[in-house]
Coordinates of C-alpha atoms in Angstrom, one line a residue:
M8 CA -22.4 0.9 10.1
K9 CA -25.7 0.4 8.1
Y10 CA -26.9 -2.7 6.3
I11 CA -28.8 -2.9 3.0
S12 CA -30.6 -5.7 1.2
T13 CA -29.1 -7.4 -1.8
R14 CA -32.5 -6.9 -3.5
G15 CA -32.7 -3.2 -2.8
N16 CA -36.2 -2.9 -1.4
T17 CA -35.5 -2.7 2.3
E18 CA -34.5 0.4 4.2
S19 CA -31.0 0.4 5.6
V20 CA -30.8 -1.0 9.2
T21 CA -28.3 -1.0 12.1
F22 CA -26.4 -4.0 13.2
K23 CA -28.8 -4.8 16.0
E24 CA -31.7 -4.5 13.6
S25 CA -30.0 -6.7 11.1
V26 CA -29.6 -9.4 13.8
M27 CA -33.3 -9.4 14.6
M28 CA -34.4 -9.1 11.0
G29 CA -32.3 -12.1 9.8
L30 CA -33.5 -12.3 6.2
A31 CA -34.3 -8.9 4.7
R32 CA -37.9 -8.1 4.4
D33 CA -37.7 -8.1 0.6
G34 CA -36.3 -11.7 0.6
G35 CA -32.7 -10.6 0.1
L36 CA -29.7 -10.9 2.4
L37 CA -28.3 -8.0 4.4
V38 CA -24.8 -6.7 3.6
P39 CA -22.8 -3.8 5.0
C40 CA -23.0 -0.6 3.1
E41 CA -19.2 -0.4 3.0
I42 CA -16.3 -2.8 3.5
P43 CA -13.8 -1.0 5.7
N44 CA -10.1 -1.2 4.9
V45 CA -8.1 -2.1 8.0
T46 CA -4.6 -2.5 6.5
D47 CA -3.2 0.1 8.9
K48 CA -4.3 -2.0 11.9
L49 CA -2.8 -5.3 10.9
N50 CA 0.5 -4.9 12.7
D51 CA -1.3 -4.2 16.0
W52 CA -3.8 -7.0 15.5
M53 CA -1.0 -9.6 15.1
H54 CA -0.4 -9.5 18.8
L55 CA -4.0 -9.9 20.0
S56 CA -5.7 -12.9 21.5
F57 CA -8.7 -14.4 19.7
Q58 CA -11.2 -12.6 22.0
E59 CA -9.3 -9.3 21.7
L60 CA -9.2 -9.5 18.0
A61 CA -12.9 -10.4 17.9
L62 CA -13.7 -7.2 19.8
E63 CA -11.7 -5.1 17.3
V64 CA -13.2 -6.7 14.2
I65 CA -16.8 -7.0 15.3
S66 CA -16.9 -3.5 16.8
I67 CA -16.3 -2.0 13.4
F68 CA -19.5 -3.6 12.1
A69 CA -21.6 -3.5 15.3
D70 CA -21.0 0.1 16.3
D71 CA -24.5 0.4 17.8
I72 CA -23.3 -1.9 20.7
S73 CA -20.9 -0.2 23.1
K74 CA -17.4 -1.7 23.3
P75 CA -17.8 -2.7 27.0
D76 CA -21.0 -4.5 26.3
L77 CA -19.6 -6.2 23.2
K78 CA -16.6 -7.3 25.2
I79 CA -18.9 -9.0 27.7
I80 CA -20.8 -10.7 24.9
I81 CA -17.6 -12.0 23.3
D82 CA -16.0 -13.2 26.5
E83 CA -19.2 -15.1 27.4
S84 CA -19.4 -16.6 23.9
Y85 CA -16.0 -18.2 24.0
A86 CA -15.7 -19.0 27.8
N87 CA -16.7 -22.7 27.3
F88 CA -14.4 -23.5 24.4
R89 CA -12.0 -26.4 25.1
H90 CA -8.9 -24.6 23.8
D91 CA -7.5 -21.4 25.2
E92 CA -6.8 -20.1 21.7
I93 CA -10.3 -20.8 20.5
A94 CA -9.1 -21.5 17.0
P95 CA -5.6 -23.0 17.1
H96 CA -3.6 -24.3 14.2
V97 CA -1.3 -27.3 13.9
K98 CA 1.3 -27.9 11.2
I99 CA 0.5 -31.2 9.4
G100 CA 2.7 -32.0 6.4
D101 CA 2.8 -29.0 4.1
F102 CA -0.3 -27.3 5.6
Y103 CA -1.5 -25.5 8.6
I104 CA -4.7 -27.1 9.9
L105 CA -6.9 -24.5 11.5
E106 CA -8.9 -26.4 14.1
L107 CA -12.3 -24.8 14.4
F108 CA -13.9 -27.6 16.4
H109 CA -13.1 -26.8 20.0
G110 CA -16.6 -25.4 20.8
P111 CA -19.5 -27.0 22.6
T112 CA -20.7 -29.1 19.6
L113 CA -17.3 -29.8 18.0
A114 CA -17.9 -27.8 14.8
F115 CA -16.9 -24.5 13.4
K116 CA -20.5 -23.2 13.6
D117 CA -20.0 -22.8 17.4
I118 CA -17.7 -19.8 16.8
A119 CA -20.5 -17.8 15.2
L120 CA -23.5 -19.3 16.9
Q121 CA -22.3 -18.9 20.5
F122 CA -21.8 -15.3 19.6
L123 CA -25.2 -14.9 17.9
G124 CA -27.1 -16.6 20.8
N125 CA -25.6 -14.1 23.2
V126 CA -26.3 -11.1 20.9
F127 CA -30.0 -12.3 20.7
S128 CA -30.2 -12.3 24.5
Y129 CA -28.5 -8.9 24.8
I130 CA -31.0 -7.3 22.4
L131 CA -34.0 -8.9 24.0
Q132 CA -32.8 -7.7 27.4
L133 CA -32.7 -4.2 26.0
R134 CA -36.0 -4.1 24.2
G135 CA -38.0 -6.8 25.8
G136 CA -40.3 -9.2 23.9
S137 CA -39.6 -12.7 22.7
L138 CA -38.0 -14.4 19.7
N139 CA -38.9 -17.6 17.8
I140 CA -36.0 -18.8 15.7
L141 CA -36.6 -20.9 12.6
G142 CA -33.6 -22.6 11.2
A143 CA -32.5 -25.3 8.7
T144 CA -29.5 -27.6 9.0
S145 CA -27.4 -29.9 6.8
G146 CA -25.7 -31.2 9.9
D147 CA -23.7 -29.0 12.2
T148 CA -25.7 -25.8 12.2
G149 CA -28.6 -27.4 14.1
S150 CA -26.8 -28.6 17.2
A151 CA -24.6 -25.4 17.3
A152 CA -27.7 -23.2 17.0
I153 CA -29.5 -25.2 19.7
Y154 CA -26.5 -25.0 22.1
G155 CA -26.2 -21.3 21.4
V156 CA -29.7 -20.5 22.7
K157 CA -30.9 -23.4 24.8
G158 CA -32.1 -22.3 28.2
K159 CA -32.1 -18.6 27.2
P160 CA -35.2 -16.8 28.4
N161 CA -37.8 -15.6 25.8
I162 CA -36.2 -17.6 23.0
N163 CA -37.7 -20.7 21.2
I164 CA -35.8 -22.5 18.5
F165 CA -37.2 -24.7 15.7
I166 CA -34.6 -26.5 13.7
M167 CA -35.4 -28.5 10.5
H168 CA -33.1 -31.2 9.3
P169 CA -33.4 -33.6 6.3
T170 CA -34.4 -37.0 7.7
G171 CA -31.7 -39.6 7.1
R172 CA -29.3 -37.0 5.5
V173 CA -27.3 -35.9 8.6
S174 CA -24.9 -38.2 10.4
P175 CA -26.3 -40.2 13.3
I176 CA -24.1 -38.3 15.7
Q177 CA -25.2 -34.9 14.3
E178 CA -28.8 -36.0 14.7
M179 CA -28.1 -37.2 18.3
Q180 CA -26.5 -33.9 19.2
M181 CA -29.6 -32.1 18.2
T182 CA -32.4 -34.4 19.4
S183 CA -30.8 -35.2 22.8
V184 CA -31.4 -31.6 23.9
I185 CA -34.7 -32.0 25.8
D186 CA -35.6 -28.4 26.6
K187 CA -38.9 -26.6 26.6
N188 CA -37.6 -24.0 24.2
V189 CA -36.1 -26.5 21.7
F190 CA -38.0 -28.1 18.8
N191 CA -36.3 -30.5 16.3
I192 CA -38.2 -31.1 13.0
G193 CA -37.4 -33.9 10.6
I194 CA -38.3 -33.1 7.0
N195 CA -38.5 -35.9 4.4
G196 CA -36.3 -34.2 1.8
T197 CA -33.0 -32.4 1.3
F198 CA -31.3 -29.5 3.1
D199 CA -32.3 -27.3 0.2
D200 CA -36.0 -28.3 0.9
C201 CA -35.5 -27.2 4.5
Q202 CA -33.9 -24.0 3.5
Y203 CA -36.7 -23.3 1.0
I204 CA -39.3 -23.8 3.7
M205 CA -37.4 -21.4 6.0
K206 CA -37.0 -18.7 3.4
S207 CA -40.6 -19.0 2.3
T208 CA -41.8 -18.7 5.9
F209 CA -39.7 -15.6 6.4
S210 CA -41.1 -14.1 3.2
D211 CA -44.6 -14.2 4.7
L212 CA -44.1 -10.9 6.5
D213 CA -47.4 -11.0 8.4
F214 CA -46.6 -14.5 9.8
K215 CA -43.0 -13.4 10.5
D216 CA -44.1 -10.3 12.4
K217 CA -47.0 -12.0 14.3
Y218 CA -44.8 -14.8 15.6
N219 CA -41.5 -12.8 16.0
L220 CA -39.5 -15.0 13.8
G221 CA -35.7 -14.8 13.8
A222 CA -33.0 -16.4 11.7
I223 CA -30.0 -18.3 13.0
N224 CA -28.7 -19.6 9.7
S225 CA -25.9 -17.8 7.9
V226 CA -28.5 -15.7 6.1
N227 CA -28.1 -13.7 9.4
W228 CA -25.3 -11.3 8.8
S229 CA -23.8 -11.7 12.3
R230 CA -22.9 -15.4 11.4
V231 CA -20.6 -14.2 8.6
L232 CA -19.2 -11.4 10.8
A233 CA -18.1 -13.7 13.6
Q234 CA -16.3 -15.9 11.0
I235 CA -14.2 -13.1 9.7
V236 CA -12.4 -13.1 13.0
Y237 CA -10.7 -16.4 12.6
Y238 CA -9.4 -15.6 9.1
F239 CA -7.6 -12.5 10.5
Y240 CA -6.5 -14.4 13.7
S241 CA -5.0 -17.4 11.8
G242 CA -3.7 -15.4 8.9
L243 CA -1.9 -12.8 10.9
K244 CA -0.5 -15.4 13.4
I245 CA 1.0 -17.5 10.6
M246 CA 2.4 -14.4 8.9
K247 CA 4.0 -13.3 12.1
N248 CA 5.3 -16.6 13.3
Y249 CA 6.7 -17.8 9.9
G250 CA 7.7 -14.6 8.3
S251 CA 5.3 -14.7 5.4
S252 CA 3.8 -11.7 3.6
S253 CA 0.6 -13.4 2.6
V254 CA -1.4 -16.6 3.1
R255 CA -4.0 -18.7 1.3
F256 CA -7.0 -20.6 2.8
S257 CA -8.6 -23.8 1.7
V258 CA -12.2 -24.0 2.7
P259 CA -14.7 -26.9 2.6
T260 CA -17.7 -25.1 1.1
G261 CA -21.5 -25.8 1.1
N262 CA -23.6 -22.7 1.8
F263 CA -20.8 -20.2 0.9
G264 CA -20.9 -18.5 4.3
N265 CA -17.5 -19.6 5.6
I266 CA -15.6 -18.8 2.4
F267 CA -17.5 -15.5 2.0
A268 CA -16.2 -14.4 5.4
G269 CA -12.7 -15.1 3.9
Y270 CA -13.5 -13.1 0.8
L271 CA -14.6 -10.1 3.0
S272 CA -11.4 -10.5 5.1
A273 CA -9.4 -10.1 1.9
K274 CA -11.5 -7.1 0.9
M275 CA -10.7 -5.6 4.3
G276 CA -7.0 -5.8 3.7
L277 CA -5.9 -9.2 5.0
P278 CA -3.2 -10.3 2.4
I279 CA -4.9 -13.5 1.2
K280 CA -3.5 -14.6 -2.2
E281 CA -6.0 -17.4 -2.8
L282 CA -9.2 -18.8 -1.4
I283 CA -9.5 -22.4 -2.4
L284 CA -13.2 -23.4 -2.6
A285 CA -13.5 -27.2 -2.0
T286 CA -16.7 -29.0 -2.8
N287 CA -17.8 -32.6 -2.9
E288 CA -19.8 -34.1 -5.8
N289 CA -22.4 -31.4 -5.2
D290 CA -20.2 -29.1 -7.2
I291 CA -22.4 -26.2 -8.2
L292 CA -20.0 -23.7 -6.6
S293 CA -16.8 -25.2 -8.1
R294 CA -18.5 -25.2 -11.5
F295 CA -19.3 -21.5 -11.2
F296 CA -15.8 -20.5 -10.2
N297 CA -14.2 -22.7 -12.8
H298 CA -16.6 -22.2 -15.7
G299 CA -19.0 -19.4 -14.7
D300 CA -22.0 -21.8 -14.6
Y301 CA -24.3 -21.8 -11.6
T302 CA -27.0 -24.4 -12.7
L303 CA -28.9 -26.5 -10.3
R304 CA -28.6 -30.3 -10.3
E305 CA -30.0 -33.0 -8.0
V306 CA -28.5 -33.1 -4.5
L307 CA -26.3 -36.2 -4.1
P308 CA -25.8 -37.8 -0.7
T309 CA -22.1 -38.1 0.2
V310 CA -19.8 -38.8 3.1
S311 CA -19.5 -35.0 3.7
P312 CA -23.3 -34.4 4.3
S313 CA -22.9 -30.8 5.6
M314 CA -21.8 -29.9 2.0
D315 CA -24.7 -31.7 0.3
I316 CA -26.1 -28.5 -1.0
Q317 CA -27.0 -27.0 -4.3
L318 CA -28.7 -23.7 -3.3
A319 CA -26.0 -21.8 -1.4
S320 CA -27.6 -19.0 0.5
N321 CA -24.6 -16.7 0.9
F322 CA -23.8 -16.9 -2.8
E323 CA -26.3 -14.1 -3.3
R324 CA -24.2 -11.8 -1.1
Y325 CA -21.1 -12.4 -3.3
L326 CA -23.1 -11.9 -6.6
F327 CA -24.5 -8.7 -5.2
L328 CA -21.0 -7.3 -4.3
K329 CA -19.4 -8.5 -7.6
F330 CA -22.1 -8.4 -10.2
N331 CA -24.8 -6.1 -8.8
Q332 CA -25.6 -4.4 -12.1
H333 CA -25.0 -7.4 -14.3
E334 CA -27.6 -9.7 -15.8
S335 CA -26.2 -12.7 -14.0
F336 CA -27.3 -11.2 -10.7
R337 CA -30.8 -10.6 -12.0
S338 CA -31.0 -14.1 -13.4
F339 CA -29.9 -15.5 -10.0
I340 CA -32.7 -13.6 -8.2
E341 CA -35.4 -14.5 -10.7
H342 CA -34.4 -18.1 -11.5
G343 CA -31.8 -19.3 -9.0
T344 CA -29.3 -19.9 -11.8
C345 CA -26.8 -17.7 -13.6
K346 CA -23.9 -17.7 -16.0
V347 CA -20.9 -15.4 -16.2
E348 CA -19.2 -15.2 -19.6
K349 CA -15.6 -14.1 -19.3
E350 CA -15.5 -13.0 -22.9
R351 CA -18.1 -10.4 -22.2
G352 CA -15.8 -8.7 -19.7
Y353 CA -17.4 -10.0 -16.5
D354 CA -14.6 -12.0 -14.9
I355 CA -14.8 -13.9 -11.6
D356 CA -12.5 -12.8 -8.8
P357 CA -9.0 -14.4 -9.4
I358 CA -8.7 -14.9 -5.6
F359 CA -11.0 -17.9 -5.9
K360 CA -9.7 -21.3 -7.0
A361 CA -12.1 -24.1 -7.0
C362 CA -11.8 -27.9 -6.8
K363 CA -14.2 -30.9 -6.6
G364 CA -13.4 -34.0 -4.6
T365 CA -15.1 -37.4 -4.8
T366 CA -16.0 -39.8 -2.0
E367 CA -13.1 -42.1 -2.9
E368 CA -10.7 -39.2 -2.9
T369 CA -12.0 -38.0 0.5
L370 CA -11.5 -41.4 2.1
N371 CA -8.0 -41.7 0.6
I372 CA -7.0 -38.3 2.1
I373 CA -8.2 -39.4 5.5
R374 CA -6.2 -42.6 5.2
K375 CA -3.1 -40.7 4.0
Y376 CA -3.0 -38.2 6.8
Y377 CA -3.6 -40.8 9.4
K378 CA -0.9 -43.1 8.1
N379 CA 1.7 -40.4 7.4
Y380 CA 1.0 -38.0 10.3
N381 CA -1.3 -39.8 12.8
Y382 CA -3.8 -37.0 12.3
V383 CA -7.5 -37.7 11.6
L384 CA -9.4 -35.4 9.4
D385 CA -13.2 -35.3 9.3
P386 CA -14.6 -35.8 5.7
H387 CA -15.3 -32.1 5.2
S388 CA -11.9 -31.0 6.4
A389 CA -10.4 -33.7 4.2
L390 CA -11.9 -32.1 1.1
G391 CA -10.2 -28.9 2.0
V392 CA -6.8 -30.6 2.3
L393 CA -7.4 -32.5 -0.9
A394 CA -8.1 -29.2 -2.8
A395 CA -5.0 -27.6 -1.3
E396 CA -3.0 -30.6 -2.6
K397 CA -4.5 -30.3 -6.0
I398 CA -4.0 -26.6 -6.3
K399 CA -0.3 -26.3 -5.4
S400 CA 1.5 -23.2 -4.2
N401 CA 4.5 -22.1 -2.2
I402 CA 2.4 -19.7 -0.2
P403 CA 1.6 -20.8 3.4
T404 CA -1.7 -22.7 3.2
I405 CA -4.3 -22.7 6.0
C406 CA -6.8 -25.6 5.7
L407 CA -10.0 -25.1 7.7
A408 CA -10.8 -28.1 9.8
T409 CA -14.5 -27.6 10.3
A410 CA -15.6 -30.5 12.5
H411 CA -14.1 -33.0 14.9
P412 CA -13.7 -36.4 13.1
A413 CA -15.7 -38.1 15.9
K414 CA -18.9 -36.5 14.5
F415 CA -18.5 -38.7 11.4
S416 CA -17.2 -41.9 13.1
N417 CA -18.8 -44.3 10.5
T418 CA -16.9 -42.6 7.7
I419 CA -13.7 -42.5 9.7
N420 CA -14.1 -46.2 10.4
D421 CA -14.6 -46.9 6.6
A422 CA -11.5 -45.0 5.9
I423 CA -9.0 -46.2 8.5
G424 CA -10.7 -49.1 10.3
M425 CA -11.1 -47.4 13.6
N426 CA -13.7 -45.1 15.3
A427 CA -12.9 -41.6 16.1
T428 CA -14.3 -40.7 19.6
H429 CA -14.8 -37.7 21.8
E430 CA -15.9 -37.6 25.4
V431 CA -18.6 -35.0 24.6
L432 CA -20.2 -37.4 22.1
E433 CA -19.8 -40.5 24.2
A434 CA -21.7 -38.8 27.0
L435 CA -24.8 -38.5 24.6
K436 CA -25.1 -42.2 24.0
G437 CA -28.2 -43.7 25.5
M438 CA -29.7 -40.3 26.3
P439 CA -33.4 -39.8 25.4
T440 CA -34.2 -37.9 22.2
Q441 CA -37.0 -35.7 21.0
S442 CA -37.9 -35.0 17.4
D443 CA -41.1 -34.5 15.3
N444 CA -41.5 -35.4 11.7
V445 CA -43.4 -32.8 9.6
E446 CA -44.5 -32.9 6.0
N447 CA -42.1 -31.4 3.4
D448 CA -44.4 -28.4 3.0
V449 CA -44.3 -24.7 4.0
N450 CA -47.8 -24.7 5.4
S451 CA -47.3 -27.8 7.5
V452 CA -44.2 -26.3 9.1
K453 CA -46.0 -23.1 9.8
Q454 CA -48.9 -24.9 11.4
Y455 CA -46.4 -26.9 13.5
L456 CA -44.9 -23.6 14.8
V457 CA -48.3 -22.2 15.6
D458 CA -49.4 -25.3 17.5
K459 CA -46.2 -25.5 19.6
L460 CA -46.2 -21.8 20.4
N461 CA -49.9 -21.8 21.3
N462 CA -49.2 -24.7 23.7
S463 CA -46.1 -23.3 25.3

């Protein structure tokens, strides 16, 4: 399997090369040259464990890693999850809640980042050298990325977060990791600012090459690939157990990586009838899928901070696959905005349904599900459930629970008058923390990296 850039000016690369490249050298995102159809494998895959299914799915796209080696990587990646199924589901009311928060940092990002950290180590063992990861987080990616690579030889990780715009617990999870290869950077701005700094730094190819920069955000293709697994795992399991011929998913959406993995799963042959895209008040993606309008607005702080995003990185991958030769894609590349006019024959995939939820609606859903079912949703997962309620269907609906509610205890307290807790987070309280504030400026962050690497 080869990978090409969405912008067409990078030579095709292998899976291992794509992992180390992260962002394509022309500034685009890497996508597979073809989307394989696996319809004939679905009956066999219904009976596999999560790890077994991961091996089957990932090996299709990572065919430059031997299956025995890939099995070791996958088994190591999920050995420290707190649930044997890795991604179990529970029936709550009318929906199946897919719990993706049983990893080390209690967020769905662990499923991809534990895998990516081990792939990085595997490649470095083969080829030698070192890797300096630069990442940006709106909340959960930071701690999951740090836990994915901390302590690994020849890897340093620099994670930028918007100061004051992640939850206190999310910040504590990141900054309490005191490790010589971990650097937390506070940026006075938004996640979009952090992401802009990251992409601008990667675009300086001389700097990227000199300091062996790597990407751990979902611009790295392997992040999306690892997420495809739980769409197949949960979809096939519910179809098998409940006699359904299809399913639909409701996905809290910020950077478009998670739901894009669902889109690819459907393209591969998983019978997904609908992908419900749930946003908060930062509704650029729901505006696009409802009205064809992707126009930037100011980022608003909400109770679902991991979704407080306007510039959704993975959206470029979707536009490339759907509208590669259309002026909307060129407009997106040149200006960061685009419009799709249905009357001109360029329609948006009907598989997508989109819905915006407000802070008040989010809190009300948390209250409702706690009162009616004694089940606590985190504010991001609550938006997914809210969207599924608004967009009704008789098709079995899988709502992605992307984080443990204890990561957002203040919001949970506001909603139901009690704190959500977890022993992993309780153990962090009172621990020393380490973080540096750096100017919201590309050159300032570059200089910070250089200074830290020269002193390491």
